[in-house]
Short mmCIF file of C-alpha atoms and ligand atoms in Angstrom, two decimals:
data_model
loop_
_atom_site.label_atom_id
_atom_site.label_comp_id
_atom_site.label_asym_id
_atom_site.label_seq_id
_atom_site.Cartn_x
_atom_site.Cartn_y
_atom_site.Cartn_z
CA UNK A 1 -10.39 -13.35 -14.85
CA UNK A 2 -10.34 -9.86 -16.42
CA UNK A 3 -7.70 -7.72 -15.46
CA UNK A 4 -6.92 -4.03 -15.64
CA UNK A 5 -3.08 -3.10 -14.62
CA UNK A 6 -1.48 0.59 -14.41
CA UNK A 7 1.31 1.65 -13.62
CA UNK A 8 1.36 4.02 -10.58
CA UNK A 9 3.81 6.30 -13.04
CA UNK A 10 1.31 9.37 -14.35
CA UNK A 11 -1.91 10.74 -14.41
CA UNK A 12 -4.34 8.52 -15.98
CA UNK A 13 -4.66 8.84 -19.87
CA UNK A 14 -8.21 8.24 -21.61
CA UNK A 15 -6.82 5.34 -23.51
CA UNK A 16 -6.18 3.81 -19.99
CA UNK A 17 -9.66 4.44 -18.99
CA UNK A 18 -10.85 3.43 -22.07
CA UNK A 19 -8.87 -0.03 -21.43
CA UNK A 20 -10.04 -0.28 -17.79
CA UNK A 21 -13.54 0.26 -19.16
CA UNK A 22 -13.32 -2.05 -21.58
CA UNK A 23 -12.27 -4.87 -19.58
CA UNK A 24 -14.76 -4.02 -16.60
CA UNK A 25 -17.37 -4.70 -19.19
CA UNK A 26 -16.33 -7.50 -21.00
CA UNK A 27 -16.16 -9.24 -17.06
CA UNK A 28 -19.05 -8.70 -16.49
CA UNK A 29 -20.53 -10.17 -19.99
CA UNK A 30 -18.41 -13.31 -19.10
CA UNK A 31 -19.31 -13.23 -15.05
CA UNK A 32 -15.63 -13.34 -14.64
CA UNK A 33 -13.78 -11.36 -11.78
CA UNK A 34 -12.20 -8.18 -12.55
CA UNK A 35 -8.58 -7.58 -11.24
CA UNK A 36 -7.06 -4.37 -10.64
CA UNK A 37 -2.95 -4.66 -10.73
CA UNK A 38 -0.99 -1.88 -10.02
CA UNK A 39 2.34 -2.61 -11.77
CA UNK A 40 4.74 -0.92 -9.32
CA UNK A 41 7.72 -2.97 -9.85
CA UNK A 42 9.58 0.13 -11.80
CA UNK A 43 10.44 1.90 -8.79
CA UNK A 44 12.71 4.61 -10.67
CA UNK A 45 9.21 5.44 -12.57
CA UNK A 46 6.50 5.32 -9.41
CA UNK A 47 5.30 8.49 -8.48
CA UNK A 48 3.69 8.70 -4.66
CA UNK A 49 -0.15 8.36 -4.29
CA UNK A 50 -0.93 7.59 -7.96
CA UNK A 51 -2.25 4.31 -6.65
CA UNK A 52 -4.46 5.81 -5.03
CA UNK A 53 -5.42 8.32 -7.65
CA UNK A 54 -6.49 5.59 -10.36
CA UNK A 55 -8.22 3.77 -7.95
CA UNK A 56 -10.33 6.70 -7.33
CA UNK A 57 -10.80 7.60 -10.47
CA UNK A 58 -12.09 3.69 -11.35
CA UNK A 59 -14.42 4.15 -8.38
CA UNK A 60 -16.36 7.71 -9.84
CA UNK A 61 -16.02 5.82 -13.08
CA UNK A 62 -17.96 3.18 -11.24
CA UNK A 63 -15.70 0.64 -12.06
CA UNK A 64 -15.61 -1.83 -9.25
CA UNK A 65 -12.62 -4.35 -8.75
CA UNK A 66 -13.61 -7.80 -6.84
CA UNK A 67 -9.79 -8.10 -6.47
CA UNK A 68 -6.71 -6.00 -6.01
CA UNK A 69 -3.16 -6.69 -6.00
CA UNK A 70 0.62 -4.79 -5.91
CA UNK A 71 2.55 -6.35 -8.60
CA UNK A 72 5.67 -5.81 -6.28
CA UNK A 73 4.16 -8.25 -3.21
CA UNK A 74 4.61 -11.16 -5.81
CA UNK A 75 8.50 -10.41 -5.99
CA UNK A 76 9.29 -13.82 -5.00
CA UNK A 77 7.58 -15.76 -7.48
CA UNK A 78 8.97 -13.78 -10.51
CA UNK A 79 12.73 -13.93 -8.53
CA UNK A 80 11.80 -17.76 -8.22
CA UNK A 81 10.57 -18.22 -11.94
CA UNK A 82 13.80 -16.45 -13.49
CA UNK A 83 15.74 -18.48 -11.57
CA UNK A 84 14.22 -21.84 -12.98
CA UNK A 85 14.39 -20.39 -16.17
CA UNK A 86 18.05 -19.67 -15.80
CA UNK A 87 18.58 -23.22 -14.34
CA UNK A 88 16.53 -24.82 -17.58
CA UNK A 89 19.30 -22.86 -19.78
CA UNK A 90 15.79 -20.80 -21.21
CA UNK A 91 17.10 -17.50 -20.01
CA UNK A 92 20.65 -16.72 -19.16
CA UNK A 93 23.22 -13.95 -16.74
CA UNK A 94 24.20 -11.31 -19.09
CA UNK A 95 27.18 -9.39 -17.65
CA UNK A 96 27.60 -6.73 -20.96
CA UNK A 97 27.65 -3.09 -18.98
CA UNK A 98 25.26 -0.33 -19.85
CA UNK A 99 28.08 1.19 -21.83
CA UNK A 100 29.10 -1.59 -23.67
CA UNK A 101 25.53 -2.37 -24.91
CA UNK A 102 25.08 1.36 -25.29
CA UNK A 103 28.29 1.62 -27.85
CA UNK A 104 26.41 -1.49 -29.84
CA UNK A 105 23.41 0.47 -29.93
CA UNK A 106 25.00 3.53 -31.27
CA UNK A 107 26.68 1.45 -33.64
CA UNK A 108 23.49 -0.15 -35.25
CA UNK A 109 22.04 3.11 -35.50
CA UNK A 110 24.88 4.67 -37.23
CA UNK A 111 24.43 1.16 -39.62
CA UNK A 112 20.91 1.98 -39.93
CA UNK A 113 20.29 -1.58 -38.68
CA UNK A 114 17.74 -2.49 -35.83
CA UNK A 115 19.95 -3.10 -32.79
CA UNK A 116 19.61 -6.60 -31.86
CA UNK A 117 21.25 -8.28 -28.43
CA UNK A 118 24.40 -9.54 -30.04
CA UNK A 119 24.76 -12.92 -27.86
CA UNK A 120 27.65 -12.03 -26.14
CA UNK A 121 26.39 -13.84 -22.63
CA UNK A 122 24.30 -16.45 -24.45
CA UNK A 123 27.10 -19.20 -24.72
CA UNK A 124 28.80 -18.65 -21.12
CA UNK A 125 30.27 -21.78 -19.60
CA UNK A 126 28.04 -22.18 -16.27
CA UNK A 127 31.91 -21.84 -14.92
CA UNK A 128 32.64 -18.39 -16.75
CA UNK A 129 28.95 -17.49 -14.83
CA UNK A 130 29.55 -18.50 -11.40
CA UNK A 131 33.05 -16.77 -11.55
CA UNK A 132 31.87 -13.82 -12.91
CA UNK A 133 31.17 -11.23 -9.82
CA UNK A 134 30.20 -8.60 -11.38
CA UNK A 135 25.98 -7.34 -11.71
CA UNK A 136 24.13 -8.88 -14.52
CA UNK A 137 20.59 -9.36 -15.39
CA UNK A 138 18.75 -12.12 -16.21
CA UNK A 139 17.80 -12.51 -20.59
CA UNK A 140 15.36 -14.66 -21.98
CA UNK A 141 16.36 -16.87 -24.98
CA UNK A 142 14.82 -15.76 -28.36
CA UNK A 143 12.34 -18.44 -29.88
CA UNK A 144 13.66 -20.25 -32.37
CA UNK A 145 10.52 -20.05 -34.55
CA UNK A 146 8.16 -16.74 -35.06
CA UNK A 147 5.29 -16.74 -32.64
CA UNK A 148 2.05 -16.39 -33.80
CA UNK A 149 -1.37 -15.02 -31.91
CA UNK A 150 -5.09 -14.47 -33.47
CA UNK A 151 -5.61 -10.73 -32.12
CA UNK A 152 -9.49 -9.91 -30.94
CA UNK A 153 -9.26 -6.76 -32.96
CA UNK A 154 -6.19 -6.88 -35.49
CA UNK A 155 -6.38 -10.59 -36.35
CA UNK A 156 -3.91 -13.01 -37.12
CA UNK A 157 0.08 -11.63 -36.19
CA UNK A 158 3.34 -13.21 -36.55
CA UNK A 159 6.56 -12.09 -35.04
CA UNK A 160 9.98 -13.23 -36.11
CA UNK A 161 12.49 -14.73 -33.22
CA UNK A 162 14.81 -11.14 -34.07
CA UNK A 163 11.76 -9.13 -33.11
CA UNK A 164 11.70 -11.14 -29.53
CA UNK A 165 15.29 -11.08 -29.33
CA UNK A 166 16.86 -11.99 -25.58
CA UNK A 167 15.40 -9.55 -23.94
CA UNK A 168 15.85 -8.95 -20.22
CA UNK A 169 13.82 -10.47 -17.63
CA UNK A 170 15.11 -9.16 -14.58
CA UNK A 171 17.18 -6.04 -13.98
CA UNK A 172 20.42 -5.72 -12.52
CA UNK A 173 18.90 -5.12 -8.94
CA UNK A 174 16.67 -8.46 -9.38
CA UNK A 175 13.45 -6.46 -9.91
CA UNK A 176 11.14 -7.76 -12.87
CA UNK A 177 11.44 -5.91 -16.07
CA UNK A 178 7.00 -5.67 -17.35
CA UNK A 179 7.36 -8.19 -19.66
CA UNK A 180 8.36 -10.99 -17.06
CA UNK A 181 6.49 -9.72 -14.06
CA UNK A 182 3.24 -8.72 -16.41
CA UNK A 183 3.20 -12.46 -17.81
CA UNK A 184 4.24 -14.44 -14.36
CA UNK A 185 0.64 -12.63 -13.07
CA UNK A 186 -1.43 -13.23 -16.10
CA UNK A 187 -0.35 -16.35 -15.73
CA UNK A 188 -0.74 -16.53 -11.37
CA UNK A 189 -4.19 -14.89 -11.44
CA UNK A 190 -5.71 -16.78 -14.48
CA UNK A 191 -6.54 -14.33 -16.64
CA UNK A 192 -8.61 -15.43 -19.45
CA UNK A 193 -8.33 -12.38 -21.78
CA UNK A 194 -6.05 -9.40 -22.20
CA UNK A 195 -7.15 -6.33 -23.37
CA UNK A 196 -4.92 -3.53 -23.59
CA UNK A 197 -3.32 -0.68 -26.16
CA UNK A 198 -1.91 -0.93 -28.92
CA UNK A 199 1.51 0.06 -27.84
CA UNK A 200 2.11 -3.21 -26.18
CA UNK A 201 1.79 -5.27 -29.20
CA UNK A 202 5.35 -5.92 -29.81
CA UNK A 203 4.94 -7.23 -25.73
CA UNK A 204 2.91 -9.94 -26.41
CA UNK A 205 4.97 -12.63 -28.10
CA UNK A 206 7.25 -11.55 -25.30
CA UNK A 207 4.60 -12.50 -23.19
CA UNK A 208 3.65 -15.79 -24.79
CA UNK A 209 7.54 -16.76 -25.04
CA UNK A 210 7.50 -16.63 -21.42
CA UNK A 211 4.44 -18.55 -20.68
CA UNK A 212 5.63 -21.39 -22.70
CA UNK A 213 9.53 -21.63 -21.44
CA UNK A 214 7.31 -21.90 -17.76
CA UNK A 215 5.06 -24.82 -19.42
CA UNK A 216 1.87 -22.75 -19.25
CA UNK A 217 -0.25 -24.14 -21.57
CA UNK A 218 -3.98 -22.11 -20.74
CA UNK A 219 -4.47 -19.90 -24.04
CA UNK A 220 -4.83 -15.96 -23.10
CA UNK A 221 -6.61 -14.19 -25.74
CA UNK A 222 -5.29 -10.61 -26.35
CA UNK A 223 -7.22 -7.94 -28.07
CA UNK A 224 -4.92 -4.90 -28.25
CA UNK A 225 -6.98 -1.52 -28.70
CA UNK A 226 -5.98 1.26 -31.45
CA UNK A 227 -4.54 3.99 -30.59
CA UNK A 228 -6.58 7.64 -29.69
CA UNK A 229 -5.50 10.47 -31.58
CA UNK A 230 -5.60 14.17 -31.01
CA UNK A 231 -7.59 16.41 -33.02
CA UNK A 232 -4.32 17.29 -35.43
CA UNK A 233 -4.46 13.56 -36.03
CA UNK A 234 -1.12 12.94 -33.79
CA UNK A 235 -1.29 10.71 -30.61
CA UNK A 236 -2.95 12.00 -27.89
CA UNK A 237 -0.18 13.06 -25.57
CA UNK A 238 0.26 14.46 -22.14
CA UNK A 239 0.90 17.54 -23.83
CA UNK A 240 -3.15 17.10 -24.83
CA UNK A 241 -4.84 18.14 -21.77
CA UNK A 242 -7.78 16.09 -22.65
CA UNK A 243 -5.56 13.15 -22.70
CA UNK A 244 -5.75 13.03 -19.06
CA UNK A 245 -8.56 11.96 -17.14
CA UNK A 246 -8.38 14.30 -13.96
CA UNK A 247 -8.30 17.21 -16.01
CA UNK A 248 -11.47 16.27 -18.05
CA UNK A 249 -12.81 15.96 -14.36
CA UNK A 250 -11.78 18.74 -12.82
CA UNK A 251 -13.27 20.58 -16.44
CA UNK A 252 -16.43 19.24 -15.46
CA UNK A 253 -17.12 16.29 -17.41
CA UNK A 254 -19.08 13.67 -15.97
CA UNK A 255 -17.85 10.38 -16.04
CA UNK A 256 -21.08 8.91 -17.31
CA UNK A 257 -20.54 11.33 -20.47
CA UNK A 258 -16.58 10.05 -20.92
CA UNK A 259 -17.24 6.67 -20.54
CA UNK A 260 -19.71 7.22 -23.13
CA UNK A 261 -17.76 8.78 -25.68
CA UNK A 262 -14.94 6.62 -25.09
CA UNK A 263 -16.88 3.32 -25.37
CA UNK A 264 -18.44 5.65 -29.01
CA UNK A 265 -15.49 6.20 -30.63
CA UNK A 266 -14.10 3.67 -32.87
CA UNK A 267 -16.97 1.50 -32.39
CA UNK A 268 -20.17 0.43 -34.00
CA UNK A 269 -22.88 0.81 -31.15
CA UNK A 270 -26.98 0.57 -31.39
CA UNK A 271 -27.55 4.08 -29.84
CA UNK A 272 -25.20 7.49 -29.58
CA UNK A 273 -26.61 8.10 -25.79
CA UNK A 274 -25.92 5.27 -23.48
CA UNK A 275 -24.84 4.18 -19.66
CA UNK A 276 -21.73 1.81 -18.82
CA UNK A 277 -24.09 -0.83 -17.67
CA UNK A 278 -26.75 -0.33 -21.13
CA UNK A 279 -23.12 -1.13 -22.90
CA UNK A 280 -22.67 -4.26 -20.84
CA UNK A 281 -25.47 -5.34 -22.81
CA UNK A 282 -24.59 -4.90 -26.34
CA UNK A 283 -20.91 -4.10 -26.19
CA UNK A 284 -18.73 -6.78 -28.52
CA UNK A 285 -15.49 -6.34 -28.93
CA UNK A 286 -15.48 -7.53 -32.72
CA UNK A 287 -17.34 -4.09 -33.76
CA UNK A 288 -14.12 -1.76 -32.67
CA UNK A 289 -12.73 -0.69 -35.69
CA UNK A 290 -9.09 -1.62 -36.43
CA UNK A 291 -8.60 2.32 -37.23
CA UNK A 292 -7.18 4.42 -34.71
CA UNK A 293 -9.79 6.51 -33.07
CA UNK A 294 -9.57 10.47 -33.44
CA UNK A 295 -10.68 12.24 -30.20
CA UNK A 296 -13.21 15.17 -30.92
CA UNK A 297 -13.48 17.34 -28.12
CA UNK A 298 -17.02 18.66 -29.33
CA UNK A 299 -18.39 15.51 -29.48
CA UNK A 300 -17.68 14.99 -25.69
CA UNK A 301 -19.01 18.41 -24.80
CA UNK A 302 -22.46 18.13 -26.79
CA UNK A 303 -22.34 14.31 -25.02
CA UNK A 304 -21.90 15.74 -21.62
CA UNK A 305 -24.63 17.93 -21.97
CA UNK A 306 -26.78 14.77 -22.85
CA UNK A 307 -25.54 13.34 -19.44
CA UNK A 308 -26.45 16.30 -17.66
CA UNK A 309 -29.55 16.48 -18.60
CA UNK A 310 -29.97 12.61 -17.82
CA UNK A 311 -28.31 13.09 -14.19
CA UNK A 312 -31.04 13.17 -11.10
CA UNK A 313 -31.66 16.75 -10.67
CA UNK A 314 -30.57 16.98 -6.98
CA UNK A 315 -27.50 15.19 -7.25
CA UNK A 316 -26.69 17.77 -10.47
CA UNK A 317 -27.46 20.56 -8.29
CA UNK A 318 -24.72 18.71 -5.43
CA UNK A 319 -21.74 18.37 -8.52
CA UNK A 320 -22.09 22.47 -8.90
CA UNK A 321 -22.10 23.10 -5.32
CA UNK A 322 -25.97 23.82 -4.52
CA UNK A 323 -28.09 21.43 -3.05
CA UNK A 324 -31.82 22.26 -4.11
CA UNK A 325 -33.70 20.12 -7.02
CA UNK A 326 -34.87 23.66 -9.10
CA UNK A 327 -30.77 24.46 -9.25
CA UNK A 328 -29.90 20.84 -10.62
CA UNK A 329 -33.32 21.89 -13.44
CA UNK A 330 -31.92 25.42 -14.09
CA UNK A 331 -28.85 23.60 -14.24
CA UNK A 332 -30.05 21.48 -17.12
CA UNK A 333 -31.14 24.29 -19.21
CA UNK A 334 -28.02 26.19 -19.13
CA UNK A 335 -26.65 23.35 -21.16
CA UNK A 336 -28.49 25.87 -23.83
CA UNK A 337 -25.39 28.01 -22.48
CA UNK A 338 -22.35 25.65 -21.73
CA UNK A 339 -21.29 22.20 -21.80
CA UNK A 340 -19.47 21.13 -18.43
CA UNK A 341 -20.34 21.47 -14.98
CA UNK A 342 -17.48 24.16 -14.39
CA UNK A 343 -19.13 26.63 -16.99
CA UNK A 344 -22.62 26.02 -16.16
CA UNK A 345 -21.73 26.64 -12.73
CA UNK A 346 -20.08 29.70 -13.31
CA UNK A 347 -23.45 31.08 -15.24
CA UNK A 348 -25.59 29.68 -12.14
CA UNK A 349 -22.78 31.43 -10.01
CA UNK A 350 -23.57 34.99 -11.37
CA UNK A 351 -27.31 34.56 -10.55
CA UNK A 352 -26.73 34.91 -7.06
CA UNK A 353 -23.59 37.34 -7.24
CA UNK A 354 -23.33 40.69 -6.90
CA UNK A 355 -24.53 42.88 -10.58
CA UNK A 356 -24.42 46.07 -11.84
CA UNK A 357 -25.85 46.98 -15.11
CA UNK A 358 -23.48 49.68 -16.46
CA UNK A 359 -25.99 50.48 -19.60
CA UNK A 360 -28.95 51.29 -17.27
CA UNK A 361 -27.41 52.15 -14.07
CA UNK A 362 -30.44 54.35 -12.87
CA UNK A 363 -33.45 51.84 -14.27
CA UNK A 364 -31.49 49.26 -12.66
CA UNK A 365 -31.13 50.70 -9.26
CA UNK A 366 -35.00 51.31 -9.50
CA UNK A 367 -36.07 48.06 -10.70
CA UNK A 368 -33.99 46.21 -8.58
CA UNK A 369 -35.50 47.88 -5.18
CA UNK A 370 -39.18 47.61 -6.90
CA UNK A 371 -37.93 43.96 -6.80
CA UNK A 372 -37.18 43.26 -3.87
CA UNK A 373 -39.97 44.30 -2.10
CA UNK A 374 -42.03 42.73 -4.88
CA UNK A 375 -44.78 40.34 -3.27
CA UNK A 376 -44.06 37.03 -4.77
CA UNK A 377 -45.65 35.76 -8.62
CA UNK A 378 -46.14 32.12 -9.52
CA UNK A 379 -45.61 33.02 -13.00
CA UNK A 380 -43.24 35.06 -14.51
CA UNK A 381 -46.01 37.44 -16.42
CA UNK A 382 -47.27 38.27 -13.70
CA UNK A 383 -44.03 39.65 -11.95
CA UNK A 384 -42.97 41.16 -15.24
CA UNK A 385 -46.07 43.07 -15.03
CA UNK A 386 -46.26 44.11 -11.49
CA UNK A 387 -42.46 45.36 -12.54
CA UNK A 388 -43.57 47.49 -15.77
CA UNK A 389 -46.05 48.74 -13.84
CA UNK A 390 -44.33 50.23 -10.58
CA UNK A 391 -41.04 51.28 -12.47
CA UNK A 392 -42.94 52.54 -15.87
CA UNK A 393 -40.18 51.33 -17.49
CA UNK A 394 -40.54 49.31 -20.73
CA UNK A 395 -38.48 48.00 -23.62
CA UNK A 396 -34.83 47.62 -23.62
CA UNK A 397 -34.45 50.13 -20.57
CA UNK A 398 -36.93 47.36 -19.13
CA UNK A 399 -35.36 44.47 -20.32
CA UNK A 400 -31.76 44.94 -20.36
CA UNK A 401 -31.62 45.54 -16.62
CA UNK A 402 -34.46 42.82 -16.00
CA UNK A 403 -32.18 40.14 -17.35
CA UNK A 404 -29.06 41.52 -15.20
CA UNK A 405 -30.88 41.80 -12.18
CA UNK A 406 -32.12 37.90 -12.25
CA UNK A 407 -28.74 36.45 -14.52
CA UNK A 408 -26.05 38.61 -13.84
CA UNK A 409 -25.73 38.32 -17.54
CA UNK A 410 -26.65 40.23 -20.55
CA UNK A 411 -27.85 36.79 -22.53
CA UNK A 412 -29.16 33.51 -21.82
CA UNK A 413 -32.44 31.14 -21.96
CA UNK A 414 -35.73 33.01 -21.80
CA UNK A 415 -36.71 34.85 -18.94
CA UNK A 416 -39.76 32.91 -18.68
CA UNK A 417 -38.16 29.59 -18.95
CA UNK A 418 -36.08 30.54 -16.08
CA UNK A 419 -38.24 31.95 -13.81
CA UNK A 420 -39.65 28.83 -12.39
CA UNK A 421 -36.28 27.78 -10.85
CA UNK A 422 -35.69 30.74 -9.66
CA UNK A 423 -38.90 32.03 -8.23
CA UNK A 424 -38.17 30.72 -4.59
CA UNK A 425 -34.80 32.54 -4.45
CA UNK A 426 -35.74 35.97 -5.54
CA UNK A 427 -34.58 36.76 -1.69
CA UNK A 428 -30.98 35.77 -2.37
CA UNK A 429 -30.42 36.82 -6.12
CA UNK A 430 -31.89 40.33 -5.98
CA UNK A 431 -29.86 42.20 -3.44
N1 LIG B 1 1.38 -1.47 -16.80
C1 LIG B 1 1.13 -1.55 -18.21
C2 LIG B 1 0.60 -0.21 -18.69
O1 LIG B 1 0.10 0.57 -17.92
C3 LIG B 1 0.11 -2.65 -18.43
C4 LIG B 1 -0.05 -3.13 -19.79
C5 LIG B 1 -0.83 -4.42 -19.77
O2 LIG B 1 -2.06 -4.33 -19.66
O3 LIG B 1 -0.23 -5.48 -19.81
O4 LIG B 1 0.71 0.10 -19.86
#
């Protein structure tokens, strides 16, 4: 099983999507199941309804889950696994207070040394533990030897037993810290192979530590995914607008066109243009580059007008609030104009506002009401004409006010190119 596992804390980032995408697809190369874990045991850090949000936003990404699960309604099993882990003498009660560790921490810093658990708790009597009454959380016991793992993507990677250190497994109030909860449910559910960013790394050998104080000997394989960075070559922050995935929505990109670029970048694929499921059948995770990945707004935009163009005209027509097929086709060539749905609506918008042409006011008064009682012209010429004639206007005193009357703009595609798609609705635009 594949699994894909947020935490209900923010709006979605790219590089999630980019990891939800990513393991969607590799499932379905392998026919395994997909999970979809929402990793809610932080409750300081959940924020109400964003749940409900990333699902959403997996479901217009057409990501479908064949299972879903709460981390927090498998409570008992990680309260029940940290306590045989306490009882094997693999993880032990620490009692040090927040301020005492705190001091240490300072301390190290001011030493310019890596703080490091000291191993205060480590040797308690199981008498100086039972006596103790005050609140402690549960630490894992540091490996004695490094831990090694092949990465999918960075190879082979060795951590020493001070990088692991005893780190803490459950928190004061008996709640899982990630580490422990995230590797109890790899673990429960199965899942064959991890793939996630590169900022949980450093979690892994955590991860495998735990697996093997429990006796779980099923390999995982773990392919951790570089890092996206913003255009000034920082990482992409929530500072970055276009780090998060609502906002790239509510812009107006379609999700075809980001799950495009963000299966693109950092990757070798056969074609620049594709669909999630044309990936499914080339995708291999051995072609993404160990690099991190720069994000290039321009690339997306000149992408998303590919999609555009690609998308079922009706349906187009639907995403910028009209509902006939020649609006989704004048919607595809105002990608000549803009790039997302919002600004191609807003050009399709003025069409049928309200104009005024404030360098022809007169000629545009007069055209307009030689318009609209106009009979109606299959092609364009022939309207044109019938307009020249009955205003015996011409050139830019023709033109200029021509364009306003049927864009509500003083550029754009060719008159002629538009015409077609707009033809029908002469009635509403010129009024
Ligand atoms: N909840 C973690 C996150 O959102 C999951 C990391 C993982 O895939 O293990 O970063």
């Amino acid at each position: 099983m594949y699994r894909f596992a947020p935490s209900p804390t923010g709006d979605m980032h790219i590089g999630n999507l980019r990891v939800a995408l990513f393991n969607y697809i590799c499932a379905r190369q392998a026919k395994e199941p997909y999970l979809v874990r929402i990793e809610d045991t932080d409750k300081a850090r959940n924020i109400e309804g964003k749940d409900r949000e990333i699902l959403e936003i997996l479901s217009a990404f057409g990501i479908a889950w064949d299972q879903l699960a709460y981390q927090s309604e498998n409570l008992k099993f990680h309260r029940q696994l940290a306590t045989k882990l306490l009882m094997e003498k693999k993880a032990f009660a620490c009692f040090c207070t927040p301020e005492t560790l705190e001091t240490k921490r300072e301390a190290a810093k001011a030493a310019k040394t890596a703080y490091r658990y000291d191993g205060t708790c480590r040797y308690l009597s199981d008498e100086e533990v039972l006596n103790n009454e005050s609140p402690f959380v549960v630490r894992i016991k540091k490996p004695a030897e490094d831990i090694c793992f092949t990465d999918l993507i960075k190879g082979e990677l060795r951590f020493a037993p001070d990088d692991i250190d005893d780190f803490v497994i459950m928190r004061v109030d008996k709640t899982p810290t990630y580490n422990f909860a995230c590797a109890v449910d790899d673990m429960m559910y199965d899942i064959s192979t991890v793939i996630r960013g590169e900022d949980h790394v450093s979690n892994t050998p955590k991860q495998i530590l735990i697996h093997r104080y429990l006796g779980y000997d099923r390999e995982i394989r773990y392919a951790h995914l570089p890092i996206i960075l913003n255009e000034t070559g920082k990482k992409m922050s929530k500072r970055d607008d276009a780090s998060s995935v609502k906002w790239l929505l509510e812009e107006g990109f379609l999700p075809s066109a980001i799950t495009n670029y963000l299966i693109l970048i950092g990757n070798k694929t056969p074609v620049e243009i594709f669909t999630l499921e044309e990936a499914i059948s080339w995708f291999d995770l051995k072609n993404i580059s160990k690099a991190p990945a720069k994000f290039d707004i321009d690339k997306l935009r000149q992408l998303n007008r590919e999609h555009i163009r690609m998308t079922e005209s009706r349906l187009l027509s639907t995403l910028i609030g009209y509902s006939s097929e020649e609006i989704g086709e004048l919607a595809k060539l105002y990608t000549e104009e803009g790039s997302t749905l919002k600004e191609i609506k807003a050009k399709i918008d003025k069409i049928f506002a309200d104009k005024r042409c404030d360098d022809f006011p007169e000629e545009f008064e007069k055209l307009k009401n030689i318009a609209k009682n106009a009979p109606y012209f299959k092609e364009f010429n022939d309207f044109k004409s019938y307009l020249t004639k009955e205003s015996g206007l011409k050139g830019k005193a023709l033109f200029k006010p021509l364009r306003v009357l049927l864009t509500g703009a003083q550029g754009g595609p060719n008159l002629s190119d538009l015409y077609p798609y707009i033809r029908n609705y002469l009635g509403e635009i010129i009024k």
